[in-house]
Short mmCIF file of N, CA and C in Angstrom, two decimals:
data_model
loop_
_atom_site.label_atom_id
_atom_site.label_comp_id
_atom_site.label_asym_id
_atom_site.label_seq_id
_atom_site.Cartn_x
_atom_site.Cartn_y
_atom_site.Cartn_z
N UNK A 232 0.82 -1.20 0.00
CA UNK A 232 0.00 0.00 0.00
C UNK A 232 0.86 1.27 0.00
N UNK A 233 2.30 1.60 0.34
CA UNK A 233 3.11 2.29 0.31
C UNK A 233 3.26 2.55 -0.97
N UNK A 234 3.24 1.59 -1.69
CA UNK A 234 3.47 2.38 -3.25
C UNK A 234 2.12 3.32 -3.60
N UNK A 235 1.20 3.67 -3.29
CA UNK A 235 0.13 3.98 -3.29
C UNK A 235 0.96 6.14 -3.00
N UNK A 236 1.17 5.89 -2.63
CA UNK A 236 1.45 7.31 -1.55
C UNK A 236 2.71 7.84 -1.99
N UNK A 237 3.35 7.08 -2.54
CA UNK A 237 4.72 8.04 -2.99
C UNK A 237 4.56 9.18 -4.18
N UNK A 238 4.94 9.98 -3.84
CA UNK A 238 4.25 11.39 -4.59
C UNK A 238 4.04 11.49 -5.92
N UNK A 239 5.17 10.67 -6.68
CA UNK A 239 5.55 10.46 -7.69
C UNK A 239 3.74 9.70 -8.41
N UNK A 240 3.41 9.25 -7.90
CA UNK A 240 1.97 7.96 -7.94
C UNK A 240 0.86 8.95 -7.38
N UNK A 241 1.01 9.23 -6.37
CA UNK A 241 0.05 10.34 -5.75
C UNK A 241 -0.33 11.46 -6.52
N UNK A 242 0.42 11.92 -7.61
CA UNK A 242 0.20 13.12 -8.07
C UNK A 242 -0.04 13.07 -9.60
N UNK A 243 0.05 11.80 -9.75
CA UNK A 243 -0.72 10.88 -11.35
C UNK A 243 -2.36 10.77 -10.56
N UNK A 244 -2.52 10.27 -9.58
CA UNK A 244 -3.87 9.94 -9.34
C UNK A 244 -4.82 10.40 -8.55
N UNK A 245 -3.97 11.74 -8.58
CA UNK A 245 -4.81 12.87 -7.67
C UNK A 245 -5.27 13.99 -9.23
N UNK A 246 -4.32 13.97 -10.00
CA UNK A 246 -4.33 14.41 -11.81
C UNK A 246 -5.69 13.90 -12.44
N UNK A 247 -5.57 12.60 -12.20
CA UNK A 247 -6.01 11.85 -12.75
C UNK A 247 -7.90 11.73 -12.36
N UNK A 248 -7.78 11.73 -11.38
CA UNK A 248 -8.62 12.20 -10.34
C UNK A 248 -10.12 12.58 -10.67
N UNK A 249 -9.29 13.71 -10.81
CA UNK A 249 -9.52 15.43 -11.00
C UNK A 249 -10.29 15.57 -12.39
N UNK A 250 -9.46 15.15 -13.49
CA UNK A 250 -9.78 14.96 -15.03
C UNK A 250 -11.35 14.24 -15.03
N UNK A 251 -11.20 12.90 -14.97
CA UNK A 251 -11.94 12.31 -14.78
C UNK A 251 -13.19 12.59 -14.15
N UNK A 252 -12.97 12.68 -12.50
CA UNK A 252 -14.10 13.49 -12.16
C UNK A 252 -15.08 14.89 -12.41
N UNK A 253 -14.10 15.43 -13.15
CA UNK A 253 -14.64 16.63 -13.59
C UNK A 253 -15.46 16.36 -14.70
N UNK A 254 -14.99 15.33 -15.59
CA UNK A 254 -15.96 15.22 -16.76
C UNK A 254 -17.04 14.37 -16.86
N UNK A 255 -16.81 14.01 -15.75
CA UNK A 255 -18.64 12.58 -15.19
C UNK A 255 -19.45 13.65 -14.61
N UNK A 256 -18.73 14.66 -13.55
CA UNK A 256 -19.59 15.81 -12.88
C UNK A 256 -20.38 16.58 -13.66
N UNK A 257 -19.85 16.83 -15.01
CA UNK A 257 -20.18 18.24 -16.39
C UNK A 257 -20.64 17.27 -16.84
N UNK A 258 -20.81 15.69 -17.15
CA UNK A 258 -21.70 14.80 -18.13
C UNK A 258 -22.97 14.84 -16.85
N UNK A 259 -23.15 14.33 -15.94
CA UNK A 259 -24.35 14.23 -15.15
C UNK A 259 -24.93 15.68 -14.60
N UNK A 260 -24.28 16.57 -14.37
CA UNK A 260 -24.32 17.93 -14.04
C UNK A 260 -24.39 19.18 -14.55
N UNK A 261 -23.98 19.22 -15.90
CA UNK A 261 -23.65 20.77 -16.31
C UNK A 261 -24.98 21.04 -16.65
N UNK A 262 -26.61 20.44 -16.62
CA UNK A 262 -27.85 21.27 -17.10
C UNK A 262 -27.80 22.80 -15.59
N UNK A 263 -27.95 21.40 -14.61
CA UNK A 263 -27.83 22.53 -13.49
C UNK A 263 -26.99 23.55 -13.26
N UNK A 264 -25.70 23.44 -13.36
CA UNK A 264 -24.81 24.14 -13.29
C UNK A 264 -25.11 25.55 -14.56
N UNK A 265 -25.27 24.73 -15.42
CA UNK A 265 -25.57 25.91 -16.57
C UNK A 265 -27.08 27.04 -16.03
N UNK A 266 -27.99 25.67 -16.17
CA UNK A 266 -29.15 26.94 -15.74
C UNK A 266 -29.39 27.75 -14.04
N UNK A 267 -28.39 27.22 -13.26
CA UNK A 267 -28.43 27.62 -12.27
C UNK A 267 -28.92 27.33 -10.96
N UNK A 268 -29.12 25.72 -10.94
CA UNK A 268 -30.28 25.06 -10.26
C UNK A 268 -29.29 24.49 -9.54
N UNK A 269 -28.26 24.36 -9.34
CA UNK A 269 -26.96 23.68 -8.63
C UNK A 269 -27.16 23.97 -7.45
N UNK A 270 -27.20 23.15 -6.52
CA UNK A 270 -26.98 23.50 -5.10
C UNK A 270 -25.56 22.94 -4.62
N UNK A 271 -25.61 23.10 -3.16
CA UNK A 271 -24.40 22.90 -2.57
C UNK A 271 -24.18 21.11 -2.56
N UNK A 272 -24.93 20.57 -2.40
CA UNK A 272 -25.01 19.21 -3.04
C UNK A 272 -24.88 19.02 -4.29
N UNK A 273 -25.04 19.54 -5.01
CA UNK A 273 -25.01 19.13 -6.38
C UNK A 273 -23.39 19.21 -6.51
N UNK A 274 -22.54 20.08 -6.07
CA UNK A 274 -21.11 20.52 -5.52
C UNK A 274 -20.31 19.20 -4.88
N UNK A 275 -20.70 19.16 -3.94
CA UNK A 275 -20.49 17.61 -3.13
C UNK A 275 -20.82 16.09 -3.52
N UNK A 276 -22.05 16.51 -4.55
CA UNK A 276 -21.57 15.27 -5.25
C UNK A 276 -20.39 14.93 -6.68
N UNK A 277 -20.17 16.09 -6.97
CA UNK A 277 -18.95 16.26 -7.71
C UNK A 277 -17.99 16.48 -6.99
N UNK A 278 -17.57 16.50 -5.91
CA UNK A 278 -16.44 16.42 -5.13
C UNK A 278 -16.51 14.58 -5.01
N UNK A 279 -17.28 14.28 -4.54
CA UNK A 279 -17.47 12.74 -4.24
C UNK A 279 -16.85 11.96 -5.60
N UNK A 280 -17.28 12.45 -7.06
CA UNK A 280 -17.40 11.92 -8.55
C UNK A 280 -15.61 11.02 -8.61
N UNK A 281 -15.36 12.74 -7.91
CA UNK A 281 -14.13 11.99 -8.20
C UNK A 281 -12.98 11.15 -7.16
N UNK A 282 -13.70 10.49 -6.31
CA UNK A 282 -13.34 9.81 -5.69
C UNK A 282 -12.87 8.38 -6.30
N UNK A 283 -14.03 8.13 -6.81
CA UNK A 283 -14.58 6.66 -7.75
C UNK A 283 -12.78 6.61 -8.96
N UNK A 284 -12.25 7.40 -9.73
CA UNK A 284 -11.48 7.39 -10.55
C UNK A 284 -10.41 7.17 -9.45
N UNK A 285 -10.15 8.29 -8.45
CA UNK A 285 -9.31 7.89 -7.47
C UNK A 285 -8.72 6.63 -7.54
N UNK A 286 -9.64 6.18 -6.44
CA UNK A 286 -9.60 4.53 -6.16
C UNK A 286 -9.00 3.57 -7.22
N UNK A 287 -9.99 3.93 -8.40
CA UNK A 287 -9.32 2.87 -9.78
C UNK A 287 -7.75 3.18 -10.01
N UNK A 288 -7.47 4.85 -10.11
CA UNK A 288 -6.06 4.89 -10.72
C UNK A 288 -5.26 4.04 -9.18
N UNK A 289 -5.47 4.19 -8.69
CA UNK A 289 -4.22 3.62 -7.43
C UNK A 289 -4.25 2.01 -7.36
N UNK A 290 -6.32 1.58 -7.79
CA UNK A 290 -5.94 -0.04 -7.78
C UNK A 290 -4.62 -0.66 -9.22
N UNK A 291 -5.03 0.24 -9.94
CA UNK A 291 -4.61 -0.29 -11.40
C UNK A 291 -2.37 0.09 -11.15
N UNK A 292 -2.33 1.06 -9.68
CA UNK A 292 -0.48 0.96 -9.42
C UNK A 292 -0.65 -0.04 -9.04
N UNK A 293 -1.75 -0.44 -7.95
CA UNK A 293 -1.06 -1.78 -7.00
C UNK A 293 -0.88 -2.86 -7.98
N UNK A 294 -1.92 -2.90 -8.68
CA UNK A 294 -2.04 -4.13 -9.39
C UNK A 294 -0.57 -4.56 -10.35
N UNK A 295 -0.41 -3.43 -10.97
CA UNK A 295 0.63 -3.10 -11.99
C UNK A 295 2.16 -3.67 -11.07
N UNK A 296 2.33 -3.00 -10.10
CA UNK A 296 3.44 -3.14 -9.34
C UNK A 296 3.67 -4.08 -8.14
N UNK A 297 2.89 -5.10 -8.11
CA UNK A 297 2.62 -6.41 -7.11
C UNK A 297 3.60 -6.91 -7.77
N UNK A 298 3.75 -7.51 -6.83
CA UNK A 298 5.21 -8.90 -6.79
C UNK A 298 4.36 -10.18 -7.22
N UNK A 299 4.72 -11.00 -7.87
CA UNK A 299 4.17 -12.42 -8.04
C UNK A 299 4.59 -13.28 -7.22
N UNK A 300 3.30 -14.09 -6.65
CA UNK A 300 3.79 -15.00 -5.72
C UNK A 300 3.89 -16.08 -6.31
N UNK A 301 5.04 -16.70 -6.08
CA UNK A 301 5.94 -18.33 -5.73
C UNK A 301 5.59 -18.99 -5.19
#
């Protein structure tokens, strides 16, 4: 799980994140946002959006960088 956190990885999938979540938030979100109907939830669940990419980019280091067991 240490490889998870080294900055170098951390800052691909905090990037990565970000991208991602932003464009599921503006695909499920931007009517409101545009016409103005956005609330502070509607906010928080695009903070949340990009949690979900999170998670994947860091499973897809561990996975990538696991040792094979013998």
């Amino acid at each position: 799980m240490a490889i998870a956190t080294r900055p170098a990885f951390l800052k691909k999938t905090i990037r990565t994140a970000l991208f991602i979540g932003t464009v599921l938030f503006l695909i499920n979100h931007m009517d409101e946002v545009v016409s103005g109907t956005a609330t502070a939830g509607t906010y928080l669940k695009g903070l949340a959006t990009c949690i979900v990419p999170f998670c994947v980019a860091n499973w897809g280091i561990l996975v990538a960088t696991r040792k094979p067991r013998l």
